[in-house]
Amino acid sequence: MEQSSQNSLNSIFTRFPLFSLIAGICSLLACCSPPKQLLLGAFAIILAWASRNGRPLSKAARFGLILGIFSVIISIFIFVYYMLMLRFMDDPANSELVREAIRQSQELIKYFQNSANSVPVN
């Protein structure tokens, strides 16, 4: 009985490197959502670290660890960028620049909407 529980525990630890790699890849794909990217990156790091189980990291665990660390760094960078942009937009001295950027983005949206509406559908 004890041996079967130990085998199931070992089989879980042997899957952690693969799960770490999958979480690392998913965290890179979640680049548009920094909270998801941060959570998936941290999950990849934790799984890679837990997969050691007294042994050196496997290749999949190393790649998962690297992708997880990279994703966490990117998500922190994106968050800091968002905060800096919010501070920039709140500054009254930059209000004219912000209005111009919004106007240009609205023109682009209208242009793409008009061009999408003019494309014939078969």
XYZ file of C-alpha atoms in Angstrom:
122
model
C 0.000 0.000 0.000
C 2.789 2.384 0.927
C 4.673 1.554 -2.255
C 1.712 2.466 -4.487
C 1.335 5.879 -2.813
C 5.069 6.438 -3.198
C 4.885 5.503 -6.911
C 1.981 7.886 -7.481
C 3.928 10.639 -5.707
C 6.975 9.969 -7.900
C 4.826 10.007 -11.037
C 3.523 13.450 -10.075
C 7.051 14.754 -9.577
C 8.114 13.365 -12.951
C 5.349 15.402 -14.639
C 6.287 18.699 -12.961
C 8.991 19.605 -15.537
C 6.493 19.229 -18.378
C 3.876 21.238 -16.478
C 6.502 23.889 -15.775
C 7.351 24.130 -19.466
C 3.671 24.361 -20.424
C 3.046 27.068 -17.808
C 6.114 28.982 -19.057
C 4.901 28.878 -22.655
C 1.382 29.914 -21.629
C 2.805 32.781 -19.593
C 4.608 34.109 -22.666
C 1.400 33.844 -24.683
C -0.469 35.831 -22.004
C 1.625 38.931 -22.695
C -1.438 41.176 -23.083
C -2.575 40.471 -19.538
C 0.205 41.128 -17.010
C -1.657 39.634 -14.003
C -2.193 36.333 -15.834
C 1.362 36.427 -17.138
C 2.732 37.035 -13.648
C 0.709 34.177 -12.132
C 1.592 31.708 -14.880
C 5.270 32.711 -14.738
C 5.363 32.262 -10.965
C 3.585 28.917 -11.358
C 6.214 27.803 -13.903
C 9.006 28.787 -11.515
C 7.396 26.945 -8.599
C 6.786 23.805 -10.648
C 10.357 23.805 -11.964
C 11.704 24.180 -8.450
C 9.392 21.476 -7.076
C 10.397 19.053 -9.840
C 13.935 18.852 -8.501
C 13.065 16.364 -5.747
C 16.718 15.970 -4.811
C 17.928 15.772 -8.412
C 19.280 18.361 -10.840
C 16.742 20.128 -13.041
C 15.773 18.411 -16.273
C 15.859 20.265 -19.592
C 12.101 20.835 -19.591
C 12.253 22.177 -16.035
C 15.142 24.488 -16.949
C 13.243 25.868 -19.940
C 10.123 26.267 -17.801
C 12.175 28.088 -15.156
C 13.767 30.394 -17.744
C 10.425 31.144 -19.431
C 8.810 31.739 -16.031
C 11.512 34.170 -14.908
C 11.377 35.960 -18.271
C 7.580 36.251 -18.055
C 7.673 37.610 -14.509
C 10.221 40.242 -15.539
C 8.163 41.218 -18.596
C 4.946 41.476 -16.584
C 6.644 43.704 -14.000
C 8.001 45.872 -16.834
C 4.528 46.165 -18.408
C 2.980 47.068 -15.047
C 5.587 49.792 -14.449
C 4.994 51.072 -17.988
C 1.234 51.257 -17.347
C 1.813 53.199 -14.134
C 4.176 55.646 -15.843
C 1.700 56.202 -18.666
C -1.103 56.863 -16.175
C 1.078 59.425 -14.403
C 1.915 61.003 -17.750
C -1.747 61.220 -18.716
C -2.744 62.726 -15.357
C -0.291 65.601 -15.736
C -2.213 68.722 -16.903
C 0.798 69.905 -18.906
C 0.414 66.885 -21.198
C -3.335 67.199 -21.771
C -3.011 68.532 -25.320
C -0.660 65.705 -26.301
C -3.031 63.123 -24.827
C -6.013 64.647 -26.679
C -4.069 64.520 -29.957
C -3.121 60.857 -29.396
C -6.757 59.968 -28.661
C -7.935 61.834 -31.765
C -5.426 59.999 -33.961
C -6.380 56.624 -32.517
C -10.075 57.363 -33.152
C -9.257 58.276 -36.764
C -7.384 54.981 -37.190
C -10.299 53.023 -35.736
C -12.748 54.754 -38.098
C -10.434 54.122 -41.061
C -10.174 50.403 -40.311
C -13.906 50.120 -39.673
C -14.661 51.759 -43.033
C -12.148 49.587 -44.863
C -13.566 46.460 -43.198
C -17.093 47.426 -44.187
C -16.083 48.000 -47.812
C -14.544 44.540 -48.257
C -16.970 42.307 -50.217
C -18.030 39.084 -48.539
C -18.282 35.983 -50.762
